[in-house]
Coordinates of N, CA and C in Angstrom, one line a residue:
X1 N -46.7 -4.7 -5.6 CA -47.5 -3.6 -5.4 C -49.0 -3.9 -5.6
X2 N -49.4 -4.8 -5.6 CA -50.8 -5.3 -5.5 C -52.0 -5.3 -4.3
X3 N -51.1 -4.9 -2.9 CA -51.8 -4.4 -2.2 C -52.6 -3.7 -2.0
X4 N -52.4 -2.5 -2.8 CA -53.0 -1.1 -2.3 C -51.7 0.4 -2.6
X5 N -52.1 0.9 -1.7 CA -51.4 2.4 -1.5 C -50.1 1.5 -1.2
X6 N -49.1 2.4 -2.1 CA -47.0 2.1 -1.5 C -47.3 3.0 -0.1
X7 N -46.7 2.4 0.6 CA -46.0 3.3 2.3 C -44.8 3.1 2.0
X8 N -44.5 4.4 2.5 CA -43.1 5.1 2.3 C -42.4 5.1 4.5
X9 N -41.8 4.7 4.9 CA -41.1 5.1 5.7 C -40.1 6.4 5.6
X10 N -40.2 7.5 6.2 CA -39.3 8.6 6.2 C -38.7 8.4 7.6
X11 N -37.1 8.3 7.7 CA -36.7 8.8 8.7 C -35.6 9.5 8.9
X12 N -35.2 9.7 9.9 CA -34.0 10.9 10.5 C -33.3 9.9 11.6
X13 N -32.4 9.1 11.0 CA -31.7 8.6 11.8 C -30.5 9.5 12.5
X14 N -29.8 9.0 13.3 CA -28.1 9.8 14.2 C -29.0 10.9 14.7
X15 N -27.8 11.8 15.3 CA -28.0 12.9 16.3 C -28.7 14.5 15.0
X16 N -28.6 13.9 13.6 CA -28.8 15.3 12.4 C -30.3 15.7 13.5
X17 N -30.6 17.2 13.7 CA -31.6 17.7 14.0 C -32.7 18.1 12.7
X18 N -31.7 18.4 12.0 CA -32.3 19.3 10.1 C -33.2 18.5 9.7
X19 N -34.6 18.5 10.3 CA -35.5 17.6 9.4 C -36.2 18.2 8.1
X20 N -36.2 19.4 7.9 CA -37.0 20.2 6.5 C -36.8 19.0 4.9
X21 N -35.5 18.6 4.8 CA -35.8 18.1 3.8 C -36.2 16.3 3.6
X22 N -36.3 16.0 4.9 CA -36.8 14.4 5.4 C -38.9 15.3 5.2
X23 N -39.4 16.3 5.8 CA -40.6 16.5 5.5 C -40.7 17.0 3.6
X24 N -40.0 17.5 3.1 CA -40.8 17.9 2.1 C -40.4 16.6 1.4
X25 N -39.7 16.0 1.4 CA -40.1 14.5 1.0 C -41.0 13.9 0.9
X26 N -41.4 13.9 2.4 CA -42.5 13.4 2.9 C -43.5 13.7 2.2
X27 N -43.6 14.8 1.7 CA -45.1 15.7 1.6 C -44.9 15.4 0.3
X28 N -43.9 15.4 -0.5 CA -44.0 15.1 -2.3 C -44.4 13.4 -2.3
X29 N -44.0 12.6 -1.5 CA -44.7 11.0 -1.9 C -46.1 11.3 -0.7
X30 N -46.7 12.2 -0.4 CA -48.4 11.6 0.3 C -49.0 12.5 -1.2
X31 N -48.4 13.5 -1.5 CA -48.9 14.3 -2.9 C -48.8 13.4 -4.1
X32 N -47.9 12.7 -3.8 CA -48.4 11.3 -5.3 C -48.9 10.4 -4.7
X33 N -49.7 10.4 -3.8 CA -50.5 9.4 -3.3 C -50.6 8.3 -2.7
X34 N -49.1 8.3 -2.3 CA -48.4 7.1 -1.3 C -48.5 7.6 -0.1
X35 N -48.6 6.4 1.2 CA -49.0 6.7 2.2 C -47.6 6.6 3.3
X36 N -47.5 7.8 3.9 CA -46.1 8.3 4.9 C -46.2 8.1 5.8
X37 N -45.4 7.0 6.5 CA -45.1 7.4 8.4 C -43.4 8.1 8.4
X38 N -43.8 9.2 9.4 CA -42.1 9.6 9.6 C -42.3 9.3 10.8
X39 N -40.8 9.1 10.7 CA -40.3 8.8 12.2 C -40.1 9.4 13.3
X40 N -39.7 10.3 12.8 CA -39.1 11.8 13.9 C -37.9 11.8 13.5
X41 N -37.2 12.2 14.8 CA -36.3 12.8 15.0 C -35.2 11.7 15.6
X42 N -34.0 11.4 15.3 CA -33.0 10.7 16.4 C -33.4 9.3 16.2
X43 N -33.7 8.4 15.2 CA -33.9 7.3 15.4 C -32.6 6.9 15.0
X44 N -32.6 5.3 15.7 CA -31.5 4.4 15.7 C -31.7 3.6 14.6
X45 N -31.0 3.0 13.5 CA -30.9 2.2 12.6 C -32.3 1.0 13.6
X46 N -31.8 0.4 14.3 CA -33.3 -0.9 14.9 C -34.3 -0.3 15.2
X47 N -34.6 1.2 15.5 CA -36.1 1.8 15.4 C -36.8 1.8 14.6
X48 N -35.8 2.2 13.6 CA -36.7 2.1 12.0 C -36.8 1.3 11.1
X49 N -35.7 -0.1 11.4 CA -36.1 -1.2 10.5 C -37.5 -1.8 11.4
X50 N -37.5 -1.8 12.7 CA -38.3 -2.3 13.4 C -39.8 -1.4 13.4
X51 N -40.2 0.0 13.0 CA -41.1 0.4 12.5 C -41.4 0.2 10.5
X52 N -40.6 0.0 10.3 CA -40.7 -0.8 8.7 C -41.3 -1.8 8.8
X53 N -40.7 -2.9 9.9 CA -41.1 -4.1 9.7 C -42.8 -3.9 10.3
X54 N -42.7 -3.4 11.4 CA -44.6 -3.0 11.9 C -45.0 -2.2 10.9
X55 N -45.0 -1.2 10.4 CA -45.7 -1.1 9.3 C -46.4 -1.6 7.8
X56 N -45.1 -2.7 7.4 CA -45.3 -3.4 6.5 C -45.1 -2.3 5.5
X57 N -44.0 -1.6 5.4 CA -43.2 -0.4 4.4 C -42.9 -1.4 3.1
X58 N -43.0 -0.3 2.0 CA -42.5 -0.8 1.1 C -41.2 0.1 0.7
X59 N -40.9 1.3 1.2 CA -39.6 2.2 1.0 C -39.5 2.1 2.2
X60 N -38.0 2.4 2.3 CA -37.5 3.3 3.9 C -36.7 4.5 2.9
X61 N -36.9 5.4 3.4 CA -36.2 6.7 2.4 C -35.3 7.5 4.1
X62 N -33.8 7.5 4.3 CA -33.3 8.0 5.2 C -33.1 9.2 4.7
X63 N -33.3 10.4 5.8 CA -32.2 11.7 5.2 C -31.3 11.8 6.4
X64 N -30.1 11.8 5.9 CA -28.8 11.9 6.5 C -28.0 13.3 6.6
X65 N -27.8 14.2 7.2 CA -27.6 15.9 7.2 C -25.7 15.3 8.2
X66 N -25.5 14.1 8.6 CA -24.5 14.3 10.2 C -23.2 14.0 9.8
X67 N -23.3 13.1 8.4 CA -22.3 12.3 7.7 C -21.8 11.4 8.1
X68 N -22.9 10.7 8.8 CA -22.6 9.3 9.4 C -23.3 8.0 8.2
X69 N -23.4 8.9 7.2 CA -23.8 7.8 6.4 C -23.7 6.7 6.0
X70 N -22.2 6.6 5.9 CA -21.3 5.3 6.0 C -21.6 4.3 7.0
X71 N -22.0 4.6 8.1 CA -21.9 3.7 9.7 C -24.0 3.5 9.2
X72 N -24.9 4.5 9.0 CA -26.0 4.3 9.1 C -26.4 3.2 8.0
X73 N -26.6 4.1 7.2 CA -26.9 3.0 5.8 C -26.6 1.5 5.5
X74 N -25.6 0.8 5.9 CA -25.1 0.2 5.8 C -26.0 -1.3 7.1
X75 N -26.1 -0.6 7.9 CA -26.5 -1.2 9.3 C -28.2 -1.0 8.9
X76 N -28.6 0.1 8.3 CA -30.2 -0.3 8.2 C -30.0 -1.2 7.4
X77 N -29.5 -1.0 5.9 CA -29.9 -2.5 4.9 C -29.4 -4.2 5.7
X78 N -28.4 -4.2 6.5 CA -28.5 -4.8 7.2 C -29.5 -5.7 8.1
X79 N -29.9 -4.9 8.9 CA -31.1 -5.2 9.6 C -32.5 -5.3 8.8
X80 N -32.7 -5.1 7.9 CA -33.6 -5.0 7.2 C -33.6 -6.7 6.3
X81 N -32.3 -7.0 6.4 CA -32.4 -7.8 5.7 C -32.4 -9.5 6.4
X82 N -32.0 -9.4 8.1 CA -32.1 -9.7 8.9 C -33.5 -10.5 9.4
X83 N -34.4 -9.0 8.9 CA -35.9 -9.4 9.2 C -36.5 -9.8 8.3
X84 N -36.2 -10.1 7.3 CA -37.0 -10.5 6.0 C -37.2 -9.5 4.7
X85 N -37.1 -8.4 5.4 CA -37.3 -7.2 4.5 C -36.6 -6.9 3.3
X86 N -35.4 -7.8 2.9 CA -34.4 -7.4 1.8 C -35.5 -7.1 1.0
X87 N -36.9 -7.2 1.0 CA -37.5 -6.3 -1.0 C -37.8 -4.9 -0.4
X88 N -38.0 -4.4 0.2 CA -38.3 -3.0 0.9 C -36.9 -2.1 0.1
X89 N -37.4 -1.3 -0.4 CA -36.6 -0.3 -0.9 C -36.0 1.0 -0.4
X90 N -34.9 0.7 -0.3 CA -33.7 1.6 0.9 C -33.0 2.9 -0.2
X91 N -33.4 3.8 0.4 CA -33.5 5.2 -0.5 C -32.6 6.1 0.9
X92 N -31.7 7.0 0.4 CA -30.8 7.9 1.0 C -30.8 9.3 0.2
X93 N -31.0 10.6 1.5 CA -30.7 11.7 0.7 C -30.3 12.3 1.8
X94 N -29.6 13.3 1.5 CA -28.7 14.0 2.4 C -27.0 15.0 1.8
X95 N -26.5 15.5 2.4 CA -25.4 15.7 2.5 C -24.4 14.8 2.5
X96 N -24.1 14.0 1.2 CA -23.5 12.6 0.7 C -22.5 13.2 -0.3
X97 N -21.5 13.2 -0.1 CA -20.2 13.1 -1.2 C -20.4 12.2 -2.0
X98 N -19.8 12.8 -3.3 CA -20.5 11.7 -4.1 C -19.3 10.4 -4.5
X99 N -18.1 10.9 -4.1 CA -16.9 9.5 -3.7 C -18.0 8.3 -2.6
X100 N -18.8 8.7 -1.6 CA -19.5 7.9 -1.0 C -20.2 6.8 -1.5
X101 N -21.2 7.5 -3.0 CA -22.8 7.0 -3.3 C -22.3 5.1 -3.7
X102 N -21.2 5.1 -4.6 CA -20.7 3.8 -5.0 C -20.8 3.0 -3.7
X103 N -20.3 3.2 -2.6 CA -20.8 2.0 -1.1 C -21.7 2.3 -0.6
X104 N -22.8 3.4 -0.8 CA -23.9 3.0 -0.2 C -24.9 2.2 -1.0
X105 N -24.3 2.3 -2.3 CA -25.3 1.4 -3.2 C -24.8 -0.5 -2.8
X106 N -23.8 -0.1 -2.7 CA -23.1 -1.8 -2.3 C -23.9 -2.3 -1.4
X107 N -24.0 -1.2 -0.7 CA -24.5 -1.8 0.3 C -25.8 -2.0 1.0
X108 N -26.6 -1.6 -0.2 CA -28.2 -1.8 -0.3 C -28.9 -0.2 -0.5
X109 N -28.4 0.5 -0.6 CA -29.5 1.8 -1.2 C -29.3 1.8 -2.4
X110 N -30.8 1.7 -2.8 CA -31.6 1.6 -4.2 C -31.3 3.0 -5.2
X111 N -31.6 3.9 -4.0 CA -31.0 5.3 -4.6 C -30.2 6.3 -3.3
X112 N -29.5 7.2 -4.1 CA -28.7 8.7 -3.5 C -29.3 9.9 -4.0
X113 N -29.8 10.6 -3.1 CA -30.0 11.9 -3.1 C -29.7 12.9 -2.8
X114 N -28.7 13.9 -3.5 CA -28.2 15.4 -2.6 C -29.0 16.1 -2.2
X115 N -29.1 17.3 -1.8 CA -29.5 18.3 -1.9 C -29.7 18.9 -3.4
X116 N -31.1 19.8 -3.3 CA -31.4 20.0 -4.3 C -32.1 19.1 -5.4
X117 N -32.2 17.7 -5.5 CA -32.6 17.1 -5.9 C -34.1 17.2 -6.1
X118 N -34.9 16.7 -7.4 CA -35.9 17.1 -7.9 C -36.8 16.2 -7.3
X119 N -38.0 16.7 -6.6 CA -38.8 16.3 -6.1 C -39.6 14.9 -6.7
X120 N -40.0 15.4 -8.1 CA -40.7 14.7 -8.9 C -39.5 13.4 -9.2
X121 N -38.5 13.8 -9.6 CA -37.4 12.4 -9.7 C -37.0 11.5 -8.6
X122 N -37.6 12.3 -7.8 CA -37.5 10.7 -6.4 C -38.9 10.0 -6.7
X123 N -40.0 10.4 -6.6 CA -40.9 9.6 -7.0 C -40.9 9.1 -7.9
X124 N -40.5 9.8 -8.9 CA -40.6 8.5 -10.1 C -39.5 7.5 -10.2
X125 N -38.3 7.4 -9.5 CA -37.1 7.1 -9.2 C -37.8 5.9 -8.1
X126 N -38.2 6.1 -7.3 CA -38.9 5.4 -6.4 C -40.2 4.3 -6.9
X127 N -41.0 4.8 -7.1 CA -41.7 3.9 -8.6 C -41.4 2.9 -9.5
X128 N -40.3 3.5 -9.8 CA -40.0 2.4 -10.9 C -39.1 1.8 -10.3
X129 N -38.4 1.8 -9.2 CA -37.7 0.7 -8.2 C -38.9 -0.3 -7.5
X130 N -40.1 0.1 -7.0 CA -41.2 -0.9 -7.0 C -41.5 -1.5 -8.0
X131 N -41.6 -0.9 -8.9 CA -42.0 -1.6 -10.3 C -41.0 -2.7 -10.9
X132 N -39.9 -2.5 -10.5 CA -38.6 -3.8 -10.8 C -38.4 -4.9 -9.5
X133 N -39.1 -4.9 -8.2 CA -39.1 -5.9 -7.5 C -39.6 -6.5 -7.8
X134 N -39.3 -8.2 -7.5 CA -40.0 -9.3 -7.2 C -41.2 -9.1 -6.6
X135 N -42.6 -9.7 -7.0 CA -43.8 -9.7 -6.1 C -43.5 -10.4 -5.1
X136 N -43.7 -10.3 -3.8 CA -43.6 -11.1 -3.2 C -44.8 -11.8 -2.5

């Protein structure tokens, strides 16, 4: 984290339309003073490791509403890791059973977030996951 400002990637991968809580995400990490690209709407797991990788992200934070979490998550840490990116920090919040959270952590998300989850504890949850990477 010696660069400067953390960038956060927010996106909305699968067909989920529900973006309200992919933006107030958004809006609580530019309010602690990290810098946000969202994605939109409908990206594909290679749009957004491939806007990660152009941006030079230090989070990807997915919110998942479709329950394709299993198939998504799995395929971004994937690809991400593909491209060099395994230090980039893979964050998931959504509509996640919590029988799920154990393989999406296997499978590279740093953290799980339900609904209702406290604003302020993703940033700082997210923080101190930068703060434990390797410099690279």
């Amino acid at each position: 984290m010696t660069r400067g400002k953390v960038r956060v990637l927010v996106a909305k991968p699968g067909l989920d339309s529900h973006d309200r809580g992919a933006k107030v995400v958004a809006r609580a990490y530019r309010d602690a003073g990290m810098e946000v690209i969202y994605t939109g709407l409908h990206q594909t797991p290679e749009q957004i490791v491939e806007a990660a990788v152009q941006e030079d992200v230090d989070v990807v934070a997915l919110s998942i509403l479709s329950g394709a979490h299993s198939v998504l998550v799995p395929r971004v840490a994937e690809l991400l890791r593909a491209r060099g990116a395994e230090d980039v920090v893979l964050l998931v919040g959504g509509i996640i059973p919590e029988e799920d959270v154990p393989a999406l952590r296997e499978a590279g998300a740093a953290g799980v977030f339900g609904p209702g989850s406290d604003l302020d504890e993703i940033v700082s949850f997210t923080v101190a996951c930068l703060e434990r990477r390797k410099p690279s």
